[in-house]
Short mmCIF file of C-alpha atoms in Angstrom, two decimals:
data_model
loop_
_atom_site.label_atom_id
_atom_site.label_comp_id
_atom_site.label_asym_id
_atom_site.label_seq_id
_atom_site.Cartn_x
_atom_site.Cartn_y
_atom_site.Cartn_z
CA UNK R 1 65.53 59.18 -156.59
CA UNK R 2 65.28 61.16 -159.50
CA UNK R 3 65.67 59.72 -163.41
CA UNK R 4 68.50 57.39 -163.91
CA UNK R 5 71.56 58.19 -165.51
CA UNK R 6 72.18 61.32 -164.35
CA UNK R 7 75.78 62.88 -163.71
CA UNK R 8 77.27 65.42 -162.18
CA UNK R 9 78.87 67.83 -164.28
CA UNK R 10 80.09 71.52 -164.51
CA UNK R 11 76.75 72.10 -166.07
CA UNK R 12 74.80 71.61 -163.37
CA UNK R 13 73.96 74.76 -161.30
CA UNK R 14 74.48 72.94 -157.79
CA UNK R 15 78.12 72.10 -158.64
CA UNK R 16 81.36 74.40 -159.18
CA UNK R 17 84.83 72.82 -160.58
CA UNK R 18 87.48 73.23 -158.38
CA UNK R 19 90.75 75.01 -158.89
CA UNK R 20 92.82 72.94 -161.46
CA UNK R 21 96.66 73.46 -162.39
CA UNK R 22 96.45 74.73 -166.31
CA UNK R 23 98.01 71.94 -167.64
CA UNK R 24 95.04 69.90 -165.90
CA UNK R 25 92.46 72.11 -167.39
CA UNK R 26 93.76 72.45 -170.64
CA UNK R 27 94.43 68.53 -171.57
CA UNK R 28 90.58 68.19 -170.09
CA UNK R 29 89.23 70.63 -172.42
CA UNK R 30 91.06 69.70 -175.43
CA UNK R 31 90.88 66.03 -175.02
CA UNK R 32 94.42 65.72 -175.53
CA UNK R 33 95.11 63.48 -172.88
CA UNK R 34 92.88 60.92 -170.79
CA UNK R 35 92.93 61.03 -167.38
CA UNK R 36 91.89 58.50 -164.70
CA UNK R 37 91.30 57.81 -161.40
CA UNK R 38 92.15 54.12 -159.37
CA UNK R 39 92.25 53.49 -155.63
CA UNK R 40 92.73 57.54 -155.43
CA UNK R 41 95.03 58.34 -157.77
CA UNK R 42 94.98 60.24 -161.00
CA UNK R 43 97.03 58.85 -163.74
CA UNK R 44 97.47 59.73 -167.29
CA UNK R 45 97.07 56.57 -169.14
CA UNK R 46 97.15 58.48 -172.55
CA UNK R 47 100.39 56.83 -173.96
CA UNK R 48 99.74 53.71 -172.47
CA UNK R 49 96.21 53.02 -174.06
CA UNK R 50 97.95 51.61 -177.38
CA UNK R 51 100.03 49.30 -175.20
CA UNK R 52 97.29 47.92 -172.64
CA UNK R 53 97.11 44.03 -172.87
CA UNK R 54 93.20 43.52 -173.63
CA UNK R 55 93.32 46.91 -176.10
CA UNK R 56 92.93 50.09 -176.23
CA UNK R 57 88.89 49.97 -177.09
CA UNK R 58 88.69 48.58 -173.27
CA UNK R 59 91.44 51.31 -171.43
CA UNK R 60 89.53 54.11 -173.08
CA UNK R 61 86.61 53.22 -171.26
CA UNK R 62 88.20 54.29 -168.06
CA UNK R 63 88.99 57.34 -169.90
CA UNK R 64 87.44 60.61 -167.88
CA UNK R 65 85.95 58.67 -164.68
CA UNK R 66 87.06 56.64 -161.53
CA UNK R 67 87.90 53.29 -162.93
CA UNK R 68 88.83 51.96 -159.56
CA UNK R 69 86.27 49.09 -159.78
CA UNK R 70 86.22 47.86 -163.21
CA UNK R 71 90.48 47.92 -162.73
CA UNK R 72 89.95 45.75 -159.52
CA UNK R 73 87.25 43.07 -161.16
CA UNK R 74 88.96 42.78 -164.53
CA UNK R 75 92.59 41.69 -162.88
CA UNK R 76 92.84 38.91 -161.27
CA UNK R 77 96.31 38.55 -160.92
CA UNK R 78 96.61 41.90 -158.74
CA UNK R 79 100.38 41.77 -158.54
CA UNK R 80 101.41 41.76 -161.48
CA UNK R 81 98.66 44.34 -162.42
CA UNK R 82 100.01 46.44 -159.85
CA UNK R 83 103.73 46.71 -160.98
CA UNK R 84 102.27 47.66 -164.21
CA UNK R 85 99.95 50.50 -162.68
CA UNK R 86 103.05 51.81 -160.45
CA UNK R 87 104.97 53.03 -163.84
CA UNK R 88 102.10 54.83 -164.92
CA UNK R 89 102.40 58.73 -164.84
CA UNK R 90 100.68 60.75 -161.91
CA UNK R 91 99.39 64.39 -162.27
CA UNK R 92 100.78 65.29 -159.43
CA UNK R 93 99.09 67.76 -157.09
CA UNK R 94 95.82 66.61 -158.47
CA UNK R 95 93.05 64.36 -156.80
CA UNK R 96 90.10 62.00 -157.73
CA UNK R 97 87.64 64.82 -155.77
CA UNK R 98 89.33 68.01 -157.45
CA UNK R 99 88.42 66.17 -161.00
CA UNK R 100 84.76 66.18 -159.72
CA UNK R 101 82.49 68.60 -161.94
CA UNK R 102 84.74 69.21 -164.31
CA UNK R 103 82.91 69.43 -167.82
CA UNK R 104 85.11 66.28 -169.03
CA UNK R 105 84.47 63.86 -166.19
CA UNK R 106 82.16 61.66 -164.97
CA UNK R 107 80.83 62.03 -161.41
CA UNK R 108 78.06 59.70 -160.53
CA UNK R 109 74.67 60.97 -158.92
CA UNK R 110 74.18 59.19 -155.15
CA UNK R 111 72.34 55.94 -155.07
CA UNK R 112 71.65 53.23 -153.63
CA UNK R 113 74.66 50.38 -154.81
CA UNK R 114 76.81 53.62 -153.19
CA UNK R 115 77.09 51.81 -149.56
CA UNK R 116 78.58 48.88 -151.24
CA UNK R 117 81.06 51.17 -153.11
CA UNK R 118 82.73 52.00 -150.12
CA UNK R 119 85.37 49.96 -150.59
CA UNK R 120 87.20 48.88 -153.96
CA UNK R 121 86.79 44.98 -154.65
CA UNK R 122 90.33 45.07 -153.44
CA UNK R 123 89.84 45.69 -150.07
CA UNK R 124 86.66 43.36 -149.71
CA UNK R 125 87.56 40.42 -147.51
CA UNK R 126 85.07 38.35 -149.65
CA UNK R 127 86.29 39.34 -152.46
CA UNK R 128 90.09 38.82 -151.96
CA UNK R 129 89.07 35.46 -151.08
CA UNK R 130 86.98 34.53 -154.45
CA UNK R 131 90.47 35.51 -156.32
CA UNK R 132 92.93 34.18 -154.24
CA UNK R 133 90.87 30.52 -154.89
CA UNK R 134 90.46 31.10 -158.46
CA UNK R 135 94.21 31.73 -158.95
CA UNK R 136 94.91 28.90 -156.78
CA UNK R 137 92.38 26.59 -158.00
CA UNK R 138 92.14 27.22 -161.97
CA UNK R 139 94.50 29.49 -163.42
CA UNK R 140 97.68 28.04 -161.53
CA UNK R 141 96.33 23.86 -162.98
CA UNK R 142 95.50 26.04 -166.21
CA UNK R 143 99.19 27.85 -166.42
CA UNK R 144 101.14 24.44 -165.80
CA UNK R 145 99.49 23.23 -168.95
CA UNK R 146 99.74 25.91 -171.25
CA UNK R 147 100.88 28.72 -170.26
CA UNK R 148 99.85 31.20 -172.61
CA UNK R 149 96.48 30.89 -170.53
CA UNK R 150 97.62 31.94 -167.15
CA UNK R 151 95.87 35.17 -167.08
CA UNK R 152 92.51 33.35 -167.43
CA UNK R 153 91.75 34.93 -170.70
CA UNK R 154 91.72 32.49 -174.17
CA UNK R 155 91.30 28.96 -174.58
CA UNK R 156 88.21 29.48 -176.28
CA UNK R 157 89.24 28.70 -179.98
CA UNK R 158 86.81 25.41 -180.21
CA UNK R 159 84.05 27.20 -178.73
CA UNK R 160 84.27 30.39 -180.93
CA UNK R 161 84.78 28.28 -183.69
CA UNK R 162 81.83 26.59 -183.27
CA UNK R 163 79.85 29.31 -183.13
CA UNK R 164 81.13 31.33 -186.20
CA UNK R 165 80.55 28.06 -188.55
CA UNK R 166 76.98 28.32 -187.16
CA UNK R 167 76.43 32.00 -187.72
CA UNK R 168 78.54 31.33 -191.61
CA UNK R 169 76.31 28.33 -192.47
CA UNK R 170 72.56 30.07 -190.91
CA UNK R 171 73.85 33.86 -192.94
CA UNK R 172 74.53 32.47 -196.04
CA UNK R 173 71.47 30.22 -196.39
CA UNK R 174 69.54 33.18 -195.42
CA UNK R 175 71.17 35.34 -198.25
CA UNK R 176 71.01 32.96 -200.39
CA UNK R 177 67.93 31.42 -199.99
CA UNK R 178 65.65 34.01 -197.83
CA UNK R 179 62.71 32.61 -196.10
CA UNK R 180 60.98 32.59 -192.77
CA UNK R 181 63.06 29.44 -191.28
CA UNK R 182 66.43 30.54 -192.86
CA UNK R 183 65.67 34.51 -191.30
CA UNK R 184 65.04 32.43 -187.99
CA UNK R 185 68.15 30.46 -188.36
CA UNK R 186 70.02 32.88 -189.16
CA UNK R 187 68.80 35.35 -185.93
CA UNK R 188 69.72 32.67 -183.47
CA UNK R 189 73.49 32.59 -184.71
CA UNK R 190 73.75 35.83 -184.85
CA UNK R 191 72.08 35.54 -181.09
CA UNK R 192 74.86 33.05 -180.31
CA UNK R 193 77.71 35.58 -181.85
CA UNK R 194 76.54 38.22 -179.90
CA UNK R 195 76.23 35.86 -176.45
CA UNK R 196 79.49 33.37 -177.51
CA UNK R 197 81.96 35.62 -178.87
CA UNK R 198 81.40 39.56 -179.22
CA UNK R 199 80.38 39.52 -174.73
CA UNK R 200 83.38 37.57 -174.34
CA UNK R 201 86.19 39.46 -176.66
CA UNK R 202 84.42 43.15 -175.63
CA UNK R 203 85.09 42.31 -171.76
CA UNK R 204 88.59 41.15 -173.08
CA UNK R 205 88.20 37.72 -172.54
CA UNK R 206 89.56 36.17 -175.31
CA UNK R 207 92.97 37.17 -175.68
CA UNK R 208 94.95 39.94 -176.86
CA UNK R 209 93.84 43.49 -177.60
CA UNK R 210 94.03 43.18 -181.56
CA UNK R 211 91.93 40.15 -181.27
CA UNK R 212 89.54 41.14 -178.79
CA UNK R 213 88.32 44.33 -180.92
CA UNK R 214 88.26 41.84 -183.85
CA UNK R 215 86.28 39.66 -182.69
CA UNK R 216 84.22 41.78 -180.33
CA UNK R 217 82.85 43.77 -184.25
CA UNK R 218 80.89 40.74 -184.25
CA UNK R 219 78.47 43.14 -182.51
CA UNK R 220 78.71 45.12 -185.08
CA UNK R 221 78.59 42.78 -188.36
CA UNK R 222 76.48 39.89 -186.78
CA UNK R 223 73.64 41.33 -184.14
CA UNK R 224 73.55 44.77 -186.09
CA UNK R 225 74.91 46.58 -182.69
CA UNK R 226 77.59 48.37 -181.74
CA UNK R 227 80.48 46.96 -180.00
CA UNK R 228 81.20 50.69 -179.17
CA UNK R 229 78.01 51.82 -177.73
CA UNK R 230 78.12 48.13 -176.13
CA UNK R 231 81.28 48.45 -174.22
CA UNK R 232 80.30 51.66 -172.85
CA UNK R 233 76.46 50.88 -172.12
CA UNK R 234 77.50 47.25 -170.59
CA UNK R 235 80.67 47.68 -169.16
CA UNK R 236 80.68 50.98 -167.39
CA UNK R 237 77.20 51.44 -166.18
CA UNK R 238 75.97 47.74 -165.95
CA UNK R 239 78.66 46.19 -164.42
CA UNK R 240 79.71 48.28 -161.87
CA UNK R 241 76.29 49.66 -160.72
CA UNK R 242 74.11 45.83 -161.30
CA UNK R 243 70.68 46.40 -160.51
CA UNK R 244 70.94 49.86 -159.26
CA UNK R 245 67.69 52.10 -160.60
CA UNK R 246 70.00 55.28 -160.80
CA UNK R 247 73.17 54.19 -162.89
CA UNK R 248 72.27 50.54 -164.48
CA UNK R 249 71.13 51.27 -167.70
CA UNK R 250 69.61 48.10 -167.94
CA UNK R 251 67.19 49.03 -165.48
CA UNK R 252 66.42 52.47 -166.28
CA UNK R 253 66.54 52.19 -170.33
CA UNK R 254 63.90 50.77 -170.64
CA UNK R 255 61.08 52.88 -168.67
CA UNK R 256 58.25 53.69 -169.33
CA UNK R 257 57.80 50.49 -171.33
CA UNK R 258 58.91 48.48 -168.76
CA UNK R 259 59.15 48.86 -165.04
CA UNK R 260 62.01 46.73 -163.69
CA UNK R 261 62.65 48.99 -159.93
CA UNK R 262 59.53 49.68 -157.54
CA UNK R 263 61.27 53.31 -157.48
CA UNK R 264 60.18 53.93 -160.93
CA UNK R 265 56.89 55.04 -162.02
CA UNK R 266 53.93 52.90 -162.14
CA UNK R 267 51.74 52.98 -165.16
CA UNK R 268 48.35 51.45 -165.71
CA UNK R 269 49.63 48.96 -168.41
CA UNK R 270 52.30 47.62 -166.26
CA UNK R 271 50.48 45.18 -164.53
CA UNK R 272 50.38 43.80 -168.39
CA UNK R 273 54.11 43.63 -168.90
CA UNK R 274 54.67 40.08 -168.30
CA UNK R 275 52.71 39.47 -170.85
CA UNK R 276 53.43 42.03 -173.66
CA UNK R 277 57.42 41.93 -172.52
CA UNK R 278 58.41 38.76 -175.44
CA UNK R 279 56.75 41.03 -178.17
CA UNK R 280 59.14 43.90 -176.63
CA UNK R 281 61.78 41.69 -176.42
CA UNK R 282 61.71 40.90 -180.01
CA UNK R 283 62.29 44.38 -180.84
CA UNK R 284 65.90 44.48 -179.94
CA UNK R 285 67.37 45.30 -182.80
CA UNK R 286 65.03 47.77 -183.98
CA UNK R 287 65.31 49.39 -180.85
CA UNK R 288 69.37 49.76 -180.89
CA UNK R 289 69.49 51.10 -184.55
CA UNK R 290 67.95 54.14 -183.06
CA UNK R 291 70.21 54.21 -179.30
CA UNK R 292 73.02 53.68 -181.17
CA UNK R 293 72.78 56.32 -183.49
CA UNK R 294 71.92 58.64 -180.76
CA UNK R 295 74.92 57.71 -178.73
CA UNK R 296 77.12 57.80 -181.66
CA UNK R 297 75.90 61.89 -182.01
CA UNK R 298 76.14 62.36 -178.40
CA UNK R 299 79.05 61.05 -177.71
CA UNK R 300 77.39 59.44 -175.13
CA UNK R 301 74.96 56.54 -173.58
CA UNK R 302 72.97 58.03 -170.77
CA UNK R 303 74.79 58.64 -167.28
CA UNK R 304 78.19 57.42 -169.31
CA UNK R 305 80.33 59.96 -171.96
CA UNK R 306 82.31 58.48 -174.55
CA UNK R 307 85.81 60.48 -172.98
CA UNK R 308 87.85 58.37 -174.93
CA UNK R 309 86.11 57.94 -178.23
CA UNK R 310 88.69 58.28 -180.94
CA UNK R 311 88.09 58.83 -184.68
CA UNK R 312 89.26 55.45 -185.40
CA UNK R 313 86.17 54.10 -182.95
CA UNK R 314 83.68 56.33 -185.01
CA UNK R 315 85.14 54.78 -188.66
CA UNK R 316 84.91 51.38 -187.02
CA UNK R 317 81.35 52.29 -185.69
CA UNK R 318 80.40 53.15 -189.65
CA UNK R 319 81.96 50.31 -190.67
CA UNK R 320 79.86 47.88 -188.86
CA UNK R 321 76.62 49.05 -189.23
CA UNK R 322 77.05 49.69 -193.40
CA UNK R 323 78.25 45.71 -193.15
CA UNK R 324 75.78 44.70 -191.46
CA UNK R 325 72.83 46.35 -193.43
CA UNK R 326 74.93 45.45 -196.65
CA UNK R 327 74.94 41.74 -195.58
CA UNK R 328 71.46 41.29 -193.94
CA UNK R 329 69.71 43.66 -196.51
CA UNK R 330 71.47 44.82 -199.49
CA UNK R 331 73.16 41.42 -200.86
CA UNK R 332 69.29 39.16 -200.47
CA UNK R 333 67.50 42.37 -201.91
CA UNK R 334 70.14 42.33 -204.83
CA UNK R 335 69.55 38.67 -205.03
CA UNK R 336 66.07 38.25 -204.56
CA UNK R 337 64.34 41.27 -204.39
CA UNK R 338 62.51 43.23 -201.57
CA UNK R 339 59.23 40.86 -201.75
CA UNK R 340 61.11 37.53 -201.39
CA UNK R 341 63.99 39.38 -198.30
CA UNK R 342 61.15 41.31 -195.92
CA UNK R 343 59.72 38.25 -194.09
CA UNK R 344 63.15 36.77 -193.81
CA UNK R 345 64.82 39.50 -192.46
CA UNK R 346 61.78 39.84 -190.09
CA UNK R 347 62.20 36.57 -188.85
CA UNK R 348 66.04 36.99 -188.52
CA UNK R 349 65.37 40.14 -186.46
CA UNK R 350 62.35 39.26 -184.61
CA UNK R 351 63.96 35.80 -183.27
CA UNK R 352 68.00 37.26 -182.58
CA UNK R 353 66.31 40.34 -180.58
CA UNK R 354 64.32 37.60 -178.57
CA UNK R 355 67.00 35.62 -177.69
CA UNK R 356 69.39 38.30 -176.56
CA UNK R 357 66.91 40.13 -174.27
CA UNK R 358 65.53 36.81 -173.23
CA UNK R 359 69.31 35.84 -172.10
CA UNK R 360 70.33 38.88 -171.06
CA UNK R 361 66.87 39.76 -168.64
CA UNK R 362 66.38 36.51 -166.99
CA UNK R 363 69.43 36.81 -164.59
CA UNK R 364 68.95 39.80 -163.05
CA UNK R 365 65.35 40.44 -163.04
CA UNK R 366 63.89 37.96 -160.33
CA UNK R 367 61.94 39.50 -157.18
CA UNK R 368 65.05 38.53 -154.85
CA UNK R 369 67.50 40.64 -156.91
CA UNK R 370 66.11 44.04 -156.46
CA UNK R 371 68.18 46.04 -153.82
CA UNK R 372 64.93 46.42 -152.00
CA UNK R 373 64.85 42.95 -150.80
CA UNK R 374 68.31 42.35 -149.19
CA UNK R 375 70.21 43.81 -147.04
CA UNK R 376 73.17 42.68 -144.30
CA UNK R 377 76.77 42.06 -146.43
CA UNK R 378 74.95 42.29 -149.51
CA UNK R 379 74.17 46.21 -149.11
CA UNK R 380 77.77 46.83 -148.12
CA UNK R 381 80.08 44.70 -150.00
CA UNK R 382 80.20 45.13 -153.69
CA UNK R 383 81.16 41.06 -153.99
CA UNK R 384 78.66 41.07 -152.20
CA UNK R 385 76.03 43.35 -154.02
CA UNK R 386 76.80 41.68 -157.39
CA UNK R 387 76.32 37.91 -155.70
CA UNK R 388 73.05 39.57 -154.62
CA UNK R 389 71.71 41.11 -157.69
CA UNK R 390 72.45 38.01 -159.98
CA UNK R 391 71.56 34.27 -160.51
CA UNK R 392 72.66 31.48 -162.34
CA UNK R 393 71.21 28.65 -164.24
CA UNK R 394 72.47 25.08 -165.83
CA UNK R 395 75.85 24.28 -166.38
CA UNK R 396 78.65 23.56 -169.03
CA UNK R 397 76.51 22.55 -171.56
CA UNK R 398 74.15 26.10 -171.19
CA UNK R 399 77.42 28.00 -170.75
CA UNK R 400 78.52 26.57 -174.28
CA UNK R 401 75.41 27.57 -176.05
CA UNK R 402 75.03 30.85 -174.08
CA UNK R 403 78.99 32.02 -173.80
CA UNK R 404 78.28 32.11 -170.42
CA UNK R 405 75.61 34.47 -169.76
CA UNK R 406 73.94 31.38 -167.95
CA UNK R 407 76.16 31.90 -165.30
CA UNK R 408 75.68 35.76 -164.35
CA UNK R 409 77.06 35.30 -160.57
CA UNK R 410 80.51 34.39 -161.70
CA UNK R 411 80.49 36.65 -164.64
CA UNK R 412 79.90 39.73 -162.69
CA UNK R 413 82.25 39.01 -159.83
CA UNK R 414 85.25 37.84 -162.55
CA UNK R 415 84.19 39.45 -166.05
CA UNK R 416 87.00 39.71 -168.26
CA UNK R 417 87.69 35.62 -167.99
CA UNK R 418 87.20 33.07 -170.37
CA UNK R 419 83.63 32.07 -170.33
CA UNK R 420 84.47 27.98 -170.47
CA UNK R 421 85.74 28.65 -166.56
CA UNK R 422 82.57 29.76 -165.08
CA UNK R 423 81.52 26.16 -164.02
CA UNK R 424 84.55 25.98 -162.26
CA UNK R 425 84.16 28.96 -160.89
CA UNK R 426 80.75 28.40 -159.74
CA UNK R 427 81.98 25.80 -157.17
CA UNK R 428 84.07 28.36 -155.25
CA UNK R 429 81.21 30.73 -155.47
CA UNK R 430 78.96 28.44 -153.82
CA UNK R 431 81.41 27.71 -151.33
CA UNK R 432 81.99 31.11 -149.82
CA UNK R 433 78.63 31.69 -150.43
CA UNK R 434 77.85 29.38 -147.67
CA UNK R 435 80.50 30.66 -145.88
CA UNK R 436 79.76 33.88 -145.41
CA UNK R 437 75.94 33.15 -145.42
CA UNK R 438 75.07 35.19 -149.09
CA UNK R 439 72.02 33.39 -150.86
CA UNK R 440 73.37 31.58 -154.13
CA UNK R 441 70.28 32.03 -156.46
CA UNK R 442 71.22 29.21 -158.79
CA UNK R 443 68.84 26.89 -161.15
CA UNK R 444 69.12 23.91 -162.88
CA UNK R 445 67.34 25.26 -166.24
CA UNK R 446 66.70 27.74 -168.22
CA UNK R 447 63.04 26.89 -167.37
CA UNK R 448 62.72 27.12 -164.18
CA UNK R 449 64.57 30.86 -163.83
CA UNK R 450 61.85 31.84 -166.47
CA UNK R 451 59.16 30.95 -164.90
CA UNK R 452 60.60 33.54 -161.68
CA UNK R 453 61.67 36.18 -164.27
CA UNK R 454 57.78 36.30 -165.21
CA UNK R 455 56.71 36.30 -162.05
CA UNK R 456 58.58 39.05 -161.10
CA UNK R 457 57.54 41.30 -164.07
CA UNK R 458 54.24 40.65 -163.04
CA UNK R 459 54.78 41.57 -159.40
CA UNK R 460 56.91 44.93 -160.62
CA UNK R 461 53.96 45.61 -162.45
CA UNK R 462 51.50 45.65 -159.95
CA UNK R 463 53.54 46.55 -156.52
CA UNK R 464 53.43 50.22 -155.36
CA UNK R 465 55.81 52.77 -155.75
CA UNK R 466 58.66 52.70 -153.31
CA UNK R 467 60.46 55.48 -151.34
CA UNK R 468 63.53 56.15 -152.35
CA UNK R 469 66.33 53.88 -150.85
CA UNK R 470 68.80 55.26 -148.22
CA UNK R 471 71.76 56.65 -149.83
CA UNK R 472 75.45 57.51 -148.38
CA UNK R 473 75.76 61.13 -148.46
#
């Protein structure tokens, strides 16, 4: 299947650009205006990105590619959405397919989710039914009491609050008083900023554009990320493509250290990996301070350009990561010296990286997950595929301490809502689940789902490789 992330481009020797009108070519090349593509139509959303409701730092990401599916799973009220896309400008005379190659747009490489990209979440009968319920069911009951919250975004100032007088009280103890159980206080905050607020407010969740890039630099200032390189990595190529060897970075990223797809290669130490993976795990943030420097160069994560990074991005992108070091390193050296600070900020690191890749692997990494082992509605539907490719464990209480990465099902079929309504969506879920016979892999702990994720490291270590999956040509 080839290495994953790979694009299509007017680089590559197998592929010519078509014929473009000159006005088409030139605002491509210069970047002066950002194109798009939804439901098969190419719009210029250039002076609209300022004026989008969850911010520009989330439009731009549909910014030189076919957007069609993260536009149809991050509205759920679709006619309203709608009206709004109709008064966006066309290029006329110009379709999704003549874009294709062109040096400044993204075409995908065939793979195996492509059979359940078929057809836009819009015209999946599954689908249309898991929004139609959670309009119904939630957000109408939610609207008649306040409604400020009918889009399904907000409502989450107790929560967030919550967790940002954690992360304040854990930081400053650690700067102020550095040792090995203030560093690991102060990495699981900054694990439950980076799970409770900065997923939410980067998949627009929270509110309003101003306050979702706010609160989405928590990335940035609290895990020692990037909510740039974030957005990009997580939203684009994770979300759309779950599971998928060729385009989820999440699966791909990580070779040869790990092997997460029976596609990829199979090296002798594999077999070890579900052992060695929690020391890997714990290297999070080291590992990101290098990615994110190369994607901030590149312009780029792989399989995904940056089309619509601005200058203002790249400041922001500074910004956080001379913060960050400045708050986690400069201040407690200042204050205590080097000596005292080290095992601290080892501990601070060592436990936050952890945490995130310990709630961020466990839901999409169990032996029933990988395309290889399903098929029917679940190969063809992208509802469907994401149902398939996900699991959920616990309940309210693990969706308050995790911001709802607990619930991974309902977050991939409706990401940009509030995480506090995952429970209820996780009824409706189940429901149509059974309806239209799709396994629900749900668990009642965080326990229990670890226990499978190890098991299937263990047996993605050890299985052989696979052929290539069938692929929609």
């Amino acid at each position: 299947m080839g290495k994953g992330g790979e694009l299509h481009n007017a680089s590559s020797p197998s592929t010519k650009p078509p014929s473009l009108p000159d006005s088409v070519s030139l605002a491509l090349a210069s970047s002066s205006r950002h194109l798009t593509a939804i439901h098969g139509v190419v719009y210029d959303i250039t002076d609209f990105l300022d004026e989008h409701p969850g911010g520009r730092q989330i439009l731009s990401l549909a910014s030189g590619r076919d957007a069609t599916f993260m536009f149809d799973s991050y509205h759920i009220r679709t006619d309203l959405v709608r009206k709004v896309l109709a008064k966006l400008p066309v290029v006329a005379g110009v379709a999704p397919a003549d874009l294709e190659g062109h040096a400044e747009w993204d075409t995908a490489t065939k793979s195996a989710v492509d059979l359940a990209l078929v057809k836009p979440p819009s015209q999946s009968e599954l689908y249309q039914k898991l929004q139609k319920r959670v309009r119904d069911e939630i957000l109408k009951p939610r609207q008649e009491k306040n409604p400020k919250l009918a889009s399904g975004r907000g409502g989450l100032a107790f929560d967030m609050a919550c967790v940002f007088v954690a992360w304040a009280a854990c930081t400053a103890a650690f700067v102020l008083h550095p040792t090995w159980y203030t560093g690991m206080a102060a990495g699981w905050a900054a694990a439950w900023v980076g799970t409770g607020i900065q997923h939410t407010a980067n998949h627009g969740g929270v509110g309003k554009g101003f306050i979702n890039a706010l609160l989405g630099f928590g990335d940035d200032i609290a895990c020692g990320g990037s909510s740039l390189v974030w957005r990009y990595h997580h939203m684009v190529s994770h979300h759309v493509y779950c599971n998928d060897d060729v385009h989820d970075m999440d699966v791909f990223s990580t070779t040869p250290i790990f092997r997460l797809d029976t596609q990829q290669p199979k090296l002798w130490y594999h077999r070890f990996q579900w052992l060695y993976m929690w020391a890997a795990y714990s290297t999070l943030w080291a590992s990101i301070q290098y990615s994110d420097w190369e994607a901030f160069f590149k312009r780029a994560v792989p399989g995904v350009r940056m089309h619509g990074l601005t200058y203002r991005e790249q400041a922001v992108f500074l910004l956080g990561k001379a913060v960050h070091l400045a708050l986690n390193a400069a201040l407690p050296i200042y204050l205590h010296g080097a000596r005292a600070w080290l095992p601290a900020f080892a501990a601070y690191t060592l436990t936050g990286s952890l945490l995130l890749s310990w709630f961020f692997m466990v839901s999409h990494n169990l032996v029933p997950l990988k395309p290889e082992n399903f098929g029917g509605l679940s190969k063809r539907d992208w509802a469907a595929w994401q149902i398939a490719t996900s699991a959920t464990w616990g309940g309210s209480w693990a969706s308050f301490f995790t911001g709802g990465l607990n619930m991974q099902i309902e977050h991939h079929l409706f990401p940009g809502l509030a995480h506090n309504l995952y429970p209820q969506v996780s009824r409706i879920v189940k429901e149509e689940c059974a309806n239209y016979k799709i396994k629900y892999y749900g668990y009642s702990n965080l326990f229990g789902i670890t226990l499978d994720l190890v098991r299937c490291m263990s047996h993605l270590g050890t299985a052989p490789e696979a052929k290539p999956t069938s692929k929609v040509e």
